[in-house]
PDB file of C-alpha atoms in Angstrom:
ATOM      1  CA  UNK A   1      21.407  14.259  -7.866  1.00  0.00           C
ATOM      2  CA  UNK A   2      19.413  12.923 -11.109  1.00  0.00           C
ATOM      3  CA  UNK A   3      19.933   9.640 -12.878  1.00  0.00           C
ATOM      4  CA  UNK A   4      18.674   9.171 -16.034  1.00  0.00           C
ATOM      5  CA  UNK A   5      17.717   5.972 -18.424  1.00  0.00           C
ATOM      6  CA  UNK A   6      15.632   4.680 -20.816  1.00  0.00           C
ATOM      7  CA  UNK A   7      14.020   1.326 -19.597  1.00  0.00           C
ATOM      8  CA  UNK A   8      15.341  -0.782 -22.058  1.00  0.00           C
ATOM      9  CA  UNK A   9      13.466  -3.714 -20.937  1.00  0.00           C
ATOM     10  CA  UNK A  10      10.066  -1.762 -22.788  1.00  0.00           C
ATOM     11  CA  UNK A  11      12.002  -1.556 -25.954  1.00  0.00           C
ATOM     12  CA  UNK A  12      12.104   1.483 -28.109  1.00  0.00           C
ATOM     13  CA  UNK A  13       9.630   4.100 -27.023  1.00  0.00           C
ATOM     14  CA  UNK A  14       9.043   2.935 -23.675  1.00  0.00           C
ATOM     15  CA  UNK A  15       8.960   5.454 -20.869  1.00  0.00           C
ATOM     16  CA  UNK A  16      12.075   6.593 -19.026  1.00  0.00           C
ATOM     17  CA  UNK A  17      12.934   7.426 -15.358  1.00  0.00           C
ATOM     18  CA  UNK A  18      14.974   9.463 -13.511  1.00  0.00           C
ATOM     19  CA  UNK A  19      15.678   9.116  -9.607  1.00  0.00           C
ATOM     20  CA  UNK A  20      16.535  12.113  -7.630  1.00  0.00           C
ATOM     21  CA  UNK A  21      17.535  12.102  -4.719  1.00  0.00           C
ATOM     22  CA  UNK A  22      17.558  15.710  -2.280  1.00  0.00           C
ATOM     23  CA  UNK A  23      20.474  14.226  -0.644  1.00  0.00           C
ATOM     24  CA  UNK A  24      22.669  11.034  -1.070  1.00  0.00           C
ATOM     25  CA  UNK A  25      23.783  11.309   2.636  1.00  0.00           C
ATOM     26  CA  UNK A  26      22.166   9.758   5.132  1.00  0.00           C
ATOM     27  CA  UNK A  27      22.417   7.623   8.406  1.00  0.00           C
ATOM     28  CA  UNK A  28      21.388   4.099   9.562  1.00  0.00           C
ATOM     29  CA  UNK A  29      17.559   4.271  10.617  1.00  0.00           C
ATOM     30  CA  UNK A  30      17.751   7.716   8.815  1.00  0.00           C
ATOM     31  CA  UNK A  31      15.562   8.464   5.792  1.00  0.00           C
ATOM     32  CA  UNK A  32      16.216   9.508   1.725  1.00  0.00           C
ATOM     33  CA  UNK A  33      14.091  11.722  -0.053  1.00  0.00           C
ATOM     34  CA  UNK A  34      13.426  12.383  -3.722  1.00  0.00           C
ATOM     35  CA  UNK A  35      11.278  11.883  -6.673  1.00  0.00           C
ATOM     36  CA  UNK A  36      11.161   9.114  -8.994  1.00  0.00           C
ATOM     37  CA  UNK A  37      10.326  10.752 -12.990  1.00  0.00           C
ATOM     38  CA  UNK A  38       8.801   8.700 -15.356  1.00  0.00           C
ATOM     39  CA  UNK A  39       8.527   9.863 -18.124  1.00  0.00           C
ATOM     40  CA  UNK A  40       5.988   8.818 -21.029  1.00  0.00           C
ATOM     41  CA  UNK A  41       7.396   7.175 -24.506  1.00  0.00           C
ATOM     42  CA  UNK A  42       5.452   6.769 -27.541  1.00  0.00           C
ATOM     43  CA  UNK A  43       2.454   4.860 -26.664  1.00  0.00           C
ATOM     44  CA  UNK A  44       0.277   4.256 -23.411  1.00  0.00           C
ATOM     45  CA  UNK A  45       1.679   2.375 -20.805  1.00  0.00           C
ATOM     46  CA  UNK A  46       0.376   0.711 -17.365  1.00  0.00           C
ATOM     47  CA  UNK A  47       2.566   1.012 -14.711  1.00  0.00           C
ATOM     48  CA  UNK A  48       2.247  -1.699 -11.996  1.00  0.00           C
ATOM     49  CA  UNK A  49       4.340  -0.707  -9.690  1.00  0.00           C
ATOM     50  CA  UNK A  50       7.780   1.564  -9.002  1.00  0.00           C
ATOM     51  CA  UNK A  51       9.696   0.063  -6.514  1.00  0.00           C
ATOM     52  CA  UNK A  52      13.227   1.573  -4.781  1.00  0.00           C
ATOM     53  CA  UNK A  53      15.347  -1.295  -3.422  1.00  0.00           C
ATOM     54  CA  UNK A  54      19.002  -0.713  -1.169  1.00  0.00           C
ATOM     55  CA  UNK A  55      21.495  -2.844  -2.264  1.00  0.00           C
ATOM     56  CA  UNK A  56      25.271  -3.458  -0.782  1.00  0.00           C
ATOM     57  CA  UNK A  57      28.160  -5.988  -1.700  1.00  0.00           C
ATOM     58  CA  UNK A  58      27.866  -9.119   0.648  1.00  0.00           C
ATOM     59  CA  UNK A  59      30.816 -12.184   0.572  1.00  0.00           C
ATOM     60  CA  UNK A  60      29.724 -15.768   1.345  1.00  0.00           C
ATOM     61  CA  UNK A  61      31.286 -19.080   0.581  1.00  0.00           C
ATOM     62  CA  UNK A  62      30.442 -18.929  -3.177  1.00  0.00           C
ATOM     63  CA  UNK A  63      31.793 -15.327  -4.007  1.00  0.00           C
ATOM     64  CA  UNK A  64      30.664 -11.761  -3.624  1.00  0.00           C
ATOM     65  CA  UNK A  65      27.653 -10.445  -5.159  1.00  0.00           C
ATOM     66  CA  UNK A  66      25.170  -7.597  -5.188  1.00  0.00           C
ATOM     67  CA  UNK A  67      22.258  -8.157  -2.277  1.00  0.00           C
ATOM     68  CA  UNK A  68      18.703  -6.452  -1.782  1.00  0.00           C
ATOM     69  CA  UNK A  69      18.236  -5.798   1.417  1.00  0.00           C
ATOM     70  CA  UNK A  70      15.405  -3.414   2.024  1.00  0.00           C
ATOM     71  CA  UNK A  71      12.720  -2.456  -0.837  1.00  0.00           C
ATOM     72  CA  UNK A  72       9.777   0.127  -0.765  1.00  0.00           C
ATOM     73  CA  UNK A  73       6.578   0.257  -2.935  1.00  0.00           C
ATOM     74  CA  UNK A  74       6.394   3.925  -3.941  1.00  0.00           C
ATOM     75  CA  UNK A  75       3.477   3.813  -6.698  1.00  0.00           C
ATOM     76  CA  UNK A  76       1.392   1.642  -9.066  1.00  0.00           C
ATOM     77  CA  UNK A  77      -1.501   0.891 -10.595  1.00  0.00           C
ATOM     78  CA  UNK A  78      -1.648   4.038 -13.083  1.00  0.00           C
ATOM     79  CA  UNK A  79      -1.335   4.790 -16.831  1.00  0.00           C
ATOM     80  CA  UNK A  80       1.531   6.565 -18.006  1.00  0.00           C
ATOM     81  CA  UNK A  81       0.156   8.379 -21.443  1.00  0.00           C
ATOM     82  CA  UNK A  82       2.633   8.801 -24.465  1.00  0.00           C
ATOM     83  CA  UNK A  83       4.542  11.801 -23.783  1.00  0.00           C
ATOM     84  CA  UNK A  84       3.517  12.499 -20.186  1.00  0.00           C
ATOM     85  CA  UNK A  85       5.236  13.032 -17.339  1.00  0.00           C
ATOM     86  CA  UNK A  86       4.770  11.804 -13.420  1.00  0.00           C
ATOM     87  CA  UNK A  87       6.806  12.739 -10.544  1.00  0.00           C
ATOM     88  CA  UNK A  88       6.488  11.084  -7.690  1.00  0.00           C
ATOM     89  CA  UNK A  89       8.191  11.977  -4.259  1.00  0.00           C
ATOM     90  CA  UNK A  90       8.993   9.388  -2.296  1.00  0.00           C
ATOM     91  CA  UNK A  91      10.583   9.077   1.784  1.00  0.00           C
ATOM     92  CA  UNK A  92      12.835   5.848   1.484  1.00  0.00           C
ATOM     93  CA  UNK A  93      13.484   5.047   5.268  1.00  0.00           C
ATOM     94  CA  UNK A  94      17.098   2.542   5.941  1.00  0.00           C
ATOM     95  CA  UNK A  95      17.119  -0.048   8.144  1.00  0.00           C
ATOM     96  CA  UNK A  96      18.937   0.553  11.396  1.00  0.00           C
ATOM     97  CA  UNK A  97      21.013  -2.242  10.559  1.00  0.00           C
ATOM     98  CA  UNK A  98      22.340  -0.700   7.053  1.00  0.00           C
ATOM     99  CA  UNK A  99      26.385  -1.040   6.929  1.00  0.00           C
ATOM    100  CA  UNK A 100      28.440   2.258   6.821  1.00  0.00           C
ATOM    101  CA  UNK A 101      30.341   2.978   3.451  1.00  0.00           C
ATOM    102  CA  UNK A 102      31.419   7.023   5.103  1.00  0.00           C
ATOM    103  CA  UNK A 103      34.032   7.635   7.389  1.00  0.00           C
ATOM    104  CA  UNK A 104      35.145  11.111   9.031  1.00  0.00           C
ATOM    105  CA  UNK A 105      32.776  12.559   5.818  1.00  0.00           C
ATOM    106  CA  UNK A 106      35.368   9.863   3.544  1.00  0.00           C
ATOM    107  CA  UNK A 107      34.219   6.774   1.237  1.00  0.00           C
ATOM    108  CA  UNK A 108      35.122   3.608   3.288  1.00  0.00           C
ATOM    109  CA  UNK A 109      37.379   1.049   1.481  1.00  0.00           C
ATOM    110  CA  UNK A 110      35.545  -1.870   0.591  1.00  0.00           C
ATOM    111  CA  UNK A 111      32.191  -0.587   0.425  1.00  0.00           C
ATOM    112  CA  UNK A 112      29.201  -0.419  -2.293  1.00  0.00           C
ATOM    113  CA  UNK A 113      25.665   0.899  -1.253  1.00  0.00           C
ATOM    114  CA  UNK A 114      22.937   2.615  -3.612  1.00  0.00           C
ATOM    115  CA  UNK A 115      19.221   2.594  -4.376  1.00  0.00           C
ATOM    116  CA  UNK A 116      18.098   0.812  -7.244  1.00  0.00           C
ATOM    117  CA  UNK A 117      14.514   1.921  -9.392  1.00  0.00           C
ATOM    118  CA  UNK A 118      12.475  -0.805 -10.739  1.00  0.00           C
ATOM    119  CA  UNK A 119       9.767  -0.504 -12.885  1.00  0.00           C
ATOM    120  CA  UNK A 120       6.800  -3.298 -13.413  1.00  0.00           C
ATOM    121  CA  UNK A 121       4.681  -2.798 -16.770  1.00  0.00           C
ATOM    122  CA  UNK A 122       2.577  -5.395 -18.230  1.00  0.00           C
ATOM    123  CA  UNK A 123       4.651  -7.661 -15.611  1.00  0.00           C
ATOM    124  CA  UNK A 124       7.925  -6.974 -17.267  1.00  0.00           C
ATOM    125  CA  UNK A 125      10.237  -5.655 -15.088  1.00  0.00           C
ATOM    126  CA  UNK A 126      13.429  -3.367 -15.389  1.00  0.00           C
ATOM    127  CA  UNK A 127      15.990  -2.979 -12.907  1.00  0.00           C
ATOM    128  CA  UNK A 128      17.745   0.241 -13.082  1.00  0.00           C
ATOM    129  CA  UNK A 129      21.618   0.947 -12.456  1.00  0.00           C
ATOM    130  CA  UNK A 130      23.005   1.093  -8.956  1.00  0.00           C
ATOM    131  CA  UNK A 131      22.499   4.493  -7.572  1.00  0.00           C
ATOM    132  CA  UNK A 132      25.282   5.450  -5.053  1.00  0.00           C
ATOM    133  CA  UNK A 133      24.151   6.516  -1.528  1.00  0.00           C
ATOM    134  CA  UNK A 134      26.311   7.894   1.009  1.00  0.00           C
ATOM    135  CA  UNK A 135      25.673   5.751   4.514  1.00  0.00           C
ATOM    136  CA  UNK A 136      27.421   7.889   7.632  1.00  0.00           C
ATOM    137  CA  UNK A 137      27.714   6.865  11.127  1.00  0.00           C
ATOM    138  CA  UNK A 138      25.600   7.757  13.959  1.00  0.00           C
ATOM    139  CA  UNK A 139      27.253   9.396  17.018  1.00  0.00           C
ATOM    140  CA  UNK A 140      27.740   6.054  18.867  1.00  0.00           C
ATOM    141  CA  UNK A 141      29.414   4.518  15.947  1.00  0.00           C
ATOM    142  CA  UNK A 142      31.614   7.863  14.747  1.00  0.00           C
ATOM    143  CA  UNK A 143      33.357   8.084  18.156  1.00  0.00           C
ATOM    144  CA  UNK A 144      33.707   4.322  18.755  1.00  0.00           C
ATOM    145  CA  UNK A 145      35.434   4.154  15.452  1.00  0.00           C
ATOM    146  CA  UNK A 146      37.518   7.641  16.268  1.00  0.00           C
ATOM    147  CA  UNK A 147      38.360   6.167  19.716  1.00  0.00           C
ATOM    148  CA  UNK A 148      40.519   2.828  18.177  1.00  0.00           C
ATOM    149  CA  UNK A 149      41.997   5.743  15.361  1.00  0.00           C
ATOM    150  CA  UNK A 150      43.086   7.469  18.420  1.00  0.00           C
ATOM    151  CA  UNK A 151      44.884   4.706  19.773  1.00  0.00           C
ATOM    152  CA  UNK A 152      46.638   4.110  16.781  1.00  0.00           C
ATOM    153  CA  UNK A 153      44.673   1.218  15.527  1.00  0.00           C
ATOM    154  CA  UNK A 154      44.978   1.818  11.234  1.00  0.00           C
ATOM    155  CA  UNK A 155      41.916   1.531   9.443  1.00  0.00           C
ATOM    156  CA  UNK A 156      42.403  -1.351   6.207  1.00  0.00           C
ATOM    157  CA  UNK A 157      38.732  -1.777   4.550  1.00  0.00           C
ATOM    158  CA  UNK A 158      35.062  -3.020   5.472  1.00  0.00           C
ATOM    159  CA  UNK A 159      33.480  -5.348   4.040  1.00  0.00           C
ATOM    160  CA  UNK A 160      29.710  -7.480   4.340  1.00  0.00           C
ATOM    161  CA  UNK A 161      29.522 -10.811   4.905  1.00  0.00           C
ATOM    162  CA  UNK A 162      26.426 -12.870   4.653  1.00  0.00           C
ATOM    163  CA  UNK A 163      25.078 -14.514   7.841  1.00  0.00           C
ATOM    164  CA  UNK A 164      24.605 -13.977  11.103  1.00  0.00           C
ATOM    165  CA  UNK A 165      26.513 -13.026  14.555  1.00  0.00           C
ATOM    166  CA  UNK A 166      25.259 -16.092  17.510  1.00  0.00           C
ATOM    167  CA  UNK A 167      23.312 -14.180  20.332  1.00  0.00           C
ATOM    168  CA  UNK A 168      22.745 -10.992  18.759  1.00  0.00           C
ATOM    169  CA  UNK A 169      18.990 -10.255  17.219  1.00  0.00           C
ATOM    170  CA  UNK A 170      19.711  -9.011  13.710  1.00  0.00           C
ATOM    171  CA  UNK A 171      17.192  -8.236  11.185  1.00  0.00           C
ATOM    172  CA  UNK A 172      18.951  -7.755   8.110  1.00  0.00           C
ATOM    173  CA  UNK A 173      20.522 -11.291   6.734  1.00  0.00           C
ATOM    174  CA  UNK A 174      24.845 -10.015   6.818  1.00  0.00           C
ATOM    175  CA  UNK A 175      27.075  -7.793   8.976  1.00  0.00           C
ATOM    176  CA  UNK A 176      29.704  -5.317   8.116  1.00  0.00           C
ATOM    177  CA  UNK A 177      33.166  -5.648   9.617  1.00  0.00           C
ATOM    178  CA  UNK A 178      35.511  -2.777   9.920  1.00  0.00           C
ATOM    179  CA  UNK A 179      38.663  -3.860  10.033  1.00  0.00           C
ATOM    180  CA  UNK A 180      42.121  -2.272  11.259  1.00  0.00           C
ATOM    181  CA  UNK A 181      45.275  -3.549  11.918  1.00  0.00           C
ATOM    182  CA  UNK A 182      46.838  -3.388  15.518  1.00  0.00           C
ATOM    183  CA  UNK A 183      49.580  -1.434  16.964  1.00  0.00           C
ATOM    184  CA  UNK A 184      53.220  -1.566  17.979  1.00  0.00           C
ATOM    185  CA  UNK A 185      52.380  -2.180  21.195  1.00  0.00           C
ATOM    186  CA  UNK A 186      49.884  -4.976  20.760  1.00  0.00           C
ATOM    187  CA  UNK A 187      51.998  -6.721  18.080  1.00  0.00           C
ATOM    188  CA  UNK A 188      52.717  -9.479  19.972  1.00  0.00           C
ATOM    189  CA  UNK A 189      49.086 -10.480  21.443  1.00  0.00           C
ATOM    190  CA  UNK A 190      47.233  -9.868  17.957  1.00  0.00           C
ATOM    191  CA  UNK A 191      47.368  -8.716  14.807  1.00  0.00           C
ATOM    192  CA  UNK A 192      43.656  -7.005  14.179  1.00  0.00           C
ATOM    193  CA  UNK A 193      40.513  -6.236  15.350  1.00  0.00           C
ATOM    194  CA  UNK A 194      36.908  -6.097  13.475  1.00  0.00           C
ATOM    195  CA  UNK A 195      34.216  -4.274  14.736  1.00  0.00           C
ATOM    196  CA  UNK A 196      31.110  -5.262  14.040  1.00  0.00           C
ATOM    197  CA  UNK A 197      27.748  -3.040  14.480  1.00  0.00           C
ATOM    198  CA  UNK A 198      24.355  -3.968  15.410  1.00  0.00           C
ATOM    199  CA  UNK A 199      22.019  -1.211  15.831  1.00  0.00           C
ATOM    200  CA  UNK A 200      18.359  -0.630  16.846  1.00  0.00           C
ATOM    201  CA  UNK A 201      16.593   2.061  17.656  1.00  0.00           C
ATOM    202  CA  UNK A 202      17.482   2.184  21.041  1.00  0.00           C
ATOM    203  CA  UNK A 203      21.189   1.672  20.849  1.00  0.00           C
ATOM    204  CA  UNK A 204      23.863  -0.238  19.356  1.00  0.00           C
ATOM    205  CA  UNK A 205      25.435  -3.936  19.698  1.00  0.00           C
ATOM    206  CA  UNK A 206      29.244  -3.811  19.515  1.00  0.00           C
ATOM    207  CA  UNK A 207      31.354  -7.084  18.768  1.00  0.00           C
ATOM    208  CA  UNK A 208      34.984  -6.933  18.499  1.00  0.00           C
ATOM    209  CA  UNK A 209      36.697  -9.936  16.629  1.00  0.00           C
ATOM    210  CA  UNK A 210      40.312  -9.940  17.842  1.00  0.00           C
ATOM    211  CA  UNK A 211      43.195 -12.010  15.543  1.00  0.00           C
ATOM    212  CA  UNK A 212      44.992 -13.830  18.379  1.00  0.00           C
ATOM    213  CA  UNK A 213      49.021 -14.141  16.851  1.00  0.00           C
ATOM    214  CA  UNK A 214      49.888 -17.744  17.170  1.00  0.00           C
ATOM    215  CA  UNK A 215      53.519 -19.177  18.382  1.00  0.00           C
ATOM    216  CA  UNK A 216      55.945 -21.859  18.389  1.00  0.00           C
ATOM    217  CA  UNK A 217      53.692 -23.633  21.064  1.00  0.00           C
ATOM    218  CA  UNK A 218      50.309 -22.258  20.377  1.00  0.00           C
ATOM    219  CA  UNK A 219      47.922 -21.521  17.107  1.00  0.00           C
ATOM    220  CA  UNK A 220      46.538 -18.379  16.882  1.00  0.00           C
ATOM    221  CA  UNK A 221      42.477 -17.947  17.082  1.00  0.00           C
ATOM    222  CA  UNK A 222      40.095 -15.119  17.119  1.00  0.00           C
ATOM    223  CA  UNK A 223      38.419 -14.188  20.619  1.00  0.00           C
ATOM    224  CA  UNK A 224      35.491 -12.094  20.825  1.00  0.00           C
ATOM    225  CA  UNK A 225      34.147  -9.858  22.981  1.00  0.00           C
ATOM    226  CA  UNK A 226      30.198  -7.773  23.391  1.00  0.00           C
ATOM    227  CA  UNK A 227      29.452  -4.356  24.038  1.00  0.00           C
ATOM    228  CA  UNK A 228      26.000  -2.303  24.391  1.00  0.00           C
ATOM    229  CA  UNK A 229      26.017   1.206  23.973  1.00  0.00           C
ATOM    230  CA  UNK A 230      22.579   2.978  23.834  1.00  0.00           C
ATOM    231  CA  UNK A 231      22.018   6.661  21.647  1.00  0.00           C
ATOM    232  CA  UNK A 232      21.402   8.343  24.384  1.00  0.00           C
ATOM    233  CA  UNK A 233      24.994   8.033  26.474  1.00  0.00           C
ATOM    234  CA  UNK A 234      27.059   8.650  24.279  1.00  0.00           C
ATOM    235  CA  UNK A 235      27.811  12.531  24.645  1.00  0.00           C
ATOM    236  CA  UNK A 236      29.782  13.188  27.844  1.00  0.00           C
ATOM    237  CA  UNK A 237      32.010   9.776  27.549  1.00  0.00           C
ATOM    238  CA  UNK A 238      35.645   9.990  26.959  1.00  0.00           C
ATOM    239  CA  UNK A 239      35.455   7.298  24.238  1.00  0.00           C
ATOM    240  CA  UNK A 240      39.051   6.563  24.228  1.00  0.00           C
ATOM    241  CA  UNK A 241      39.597   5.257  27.405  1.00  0.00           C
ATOM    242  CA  UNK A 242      36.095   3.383  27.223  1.00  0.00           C
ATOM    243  CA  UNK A 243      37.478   1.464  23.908  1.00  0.00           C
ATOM    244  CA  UNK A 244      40.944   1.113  25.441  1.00  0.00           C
ATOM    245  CA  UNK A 245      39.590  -0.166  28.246  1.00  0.00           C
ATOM    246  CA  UNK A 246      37.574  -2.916  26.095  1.00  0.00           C
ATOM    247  CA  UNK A 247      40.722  -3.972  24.370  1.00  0.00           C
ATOM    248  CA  UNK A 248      42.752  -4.508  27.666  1.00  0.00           C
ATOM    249  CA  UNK A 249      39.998  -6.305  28.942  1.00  0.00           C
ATOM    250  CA  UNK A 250      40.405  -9.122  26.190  1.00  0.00           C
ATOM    251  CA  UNK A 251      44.212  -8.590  25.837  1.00  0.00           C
ATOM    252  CA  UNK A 252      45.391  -8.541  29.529  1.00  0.00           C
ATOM    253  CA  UNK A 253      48.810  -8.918  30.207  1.00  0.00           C
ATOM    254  CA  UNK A 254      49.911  -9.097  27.020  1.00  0.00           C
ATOM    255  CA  UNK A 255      48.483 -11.938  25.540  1.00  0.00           C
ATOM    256  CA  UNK A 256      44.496 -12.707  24.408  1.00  0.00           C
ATOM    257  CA  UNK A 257      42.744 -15.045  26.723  1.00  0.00           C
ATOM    258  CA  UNK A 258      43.076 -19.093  25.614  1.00  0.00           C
TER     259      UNK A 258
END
C-alpha cells in the first residue's frame, strides 16, 4: 500500500514521500512494517528527522478530534540531494492498548485509525495525510466480542473517549467502548452494554458498562462490572457461557443491582 505527496510545507521543489506499508493489518501490541520514500526535489535538503505517529478519533467534553497517541523516530540527521532517493524501512510497534477499528475481518462503525509521516527540515515541519491502518482483535478480545454476538447482543458502533477508567492501569490517555444494544430477554433490566478493553502483555482488563432501564419508581444508572482474562487461557473456554455468565452475574433476577 503506497501513499504519495509532495510536502507542501517545503514549497515547490521540495522533496516528496511515500509511506508503504507491507501490510495495513495488524493487532494491538503487534507491529507494522514498511518503508518511508523520500524522495529528493530540486535543491539540497537536510532532513532532521522522519517521524510515524498513530492517530485515532477521541470524544471529550469539547468535541471530537484527531489524537496522537504513539510516535516513532525512524531517521534524521541526513542530506537529501536534489533528485535522490532514500528508502528507509521502518518496524512501527502499537501499543497494547491501541482501540480495535476490525471486526470478524469487517471495518467497525465508529472508528478512525492510521499512521501519519512527518517530516522536519530546517525545523519546518509537514504532517502528512492520515494513513488508514487496519487494527484486529487478539484471540481474547475476538471471542469475548463473538460470545455477546452469540447471545444476541447487536453490535451499534465504537467509539474513543478521552480519559481514564478508576482502578485500571492504562497507559494510553482514552478507551474504546464497543457498544451493543441488549436483547428481548433483557429488555426490561437494561438497555446496553459497553465493553471496554484494557490490554497488556500478559492479558486483558475487561469492563462492562451496563445501561440500567429506569421506572416509574426508580432512575435508571449504569453499573459496572471487571473481568481479567490472560492470553494464554483463552483456547479451550466455551466463551459463551463465560460472558453469559458475567451478564447474569450483574443482572440477576431480572433486574441490575441498585
Amino acid at each position: 500500500m503506497v501513499f504519495a505527496r509532495v510536502l507542501r510545507a517545503f514549497g515547490v521543489g521540495g522533496p516528496s514521500v511515500d509511506t508503504v506499508l507491507t501490510d495495513p493489518a495488524t493487532h494491538p501490541g503487534g507491529t507494522l512494517h514498511g518503508e518511508v520514500r523520500v524522495a529528493g526535489g530540486e535543491y539540497d535538503v537536510l532532513i532532521d528527522n522522519i517521524v510515524l505517529a498513530l492517530v485515532t478519533r477521541a470524544e471529550a467534553e469539547d468535541g471530537e478530534a484527531l489524537l496522537e497517541f504513539h510516535r516513532a523516530s525512524v531517521a534524521g540527521n541526513f542530506t537529501l540531494r536534489a533528485g535522490a532517493r532514500e528508502d528507509i524501512p521502518f518496524t512501527l510497534t502499537v501499543p497494547w492498548e491501541t482501540p480495535v477499528t476490525h471486526l470478524a475481518g469487517k471495518p467497525l462503525a465508529g472508528m478512525t485509525m492510521g499512521v501519519r509521516t512527518e517530516l522536519s527540515v530546517a525545523k519546518s515541519v509537514d504532517q502528512g495525510d492520515l494513513d488508514g491502518v487496519e487494527i484486529h482483535p487478539l484471540p481474547a478480545q475476538e471471542k469475548i466480542l463473538a460470545a455477546f454476538d452469540r447471545l444476541g447482543f447487536r453490535l451499534r458502533h465504537a467509539d474513543v473517549e478521552r480519559g481514564g477508567i478508576y482502578g485500571v492501569r492504562q497507559e494510553l490517555p482514552f478507551y474504546q467502548e464497543i457498544e451493543y444494544a441488549a436483547p428481548a430477554e433483557y429488555a426490561k433490566s437494561m438497555d446496553e452494554v459497553e465493553v471496554t478493553f484494557v490490554a497488556d502483555s500478559a492479558g486483558i482488563e475487561v469492563i462492562l458498562e451496563f445501561d440500567k432501564r429506569g421506572g416509574l419508581l426508580r432512575e435508571g444508572r449504569d453499573t459496572y462490572a471487571r473481568y481479567r482474562v490472560s492470553h494464554d487461557e483463552v483456547s479451550g473456554v466455551d466463551w459463551v457461557s463465560v460472558v453469559e455468565g458475567w451478564v447474569h452475574e450483574v443482572v440477576g433476577k431480572g433486574s441490575l443491582p441498585g
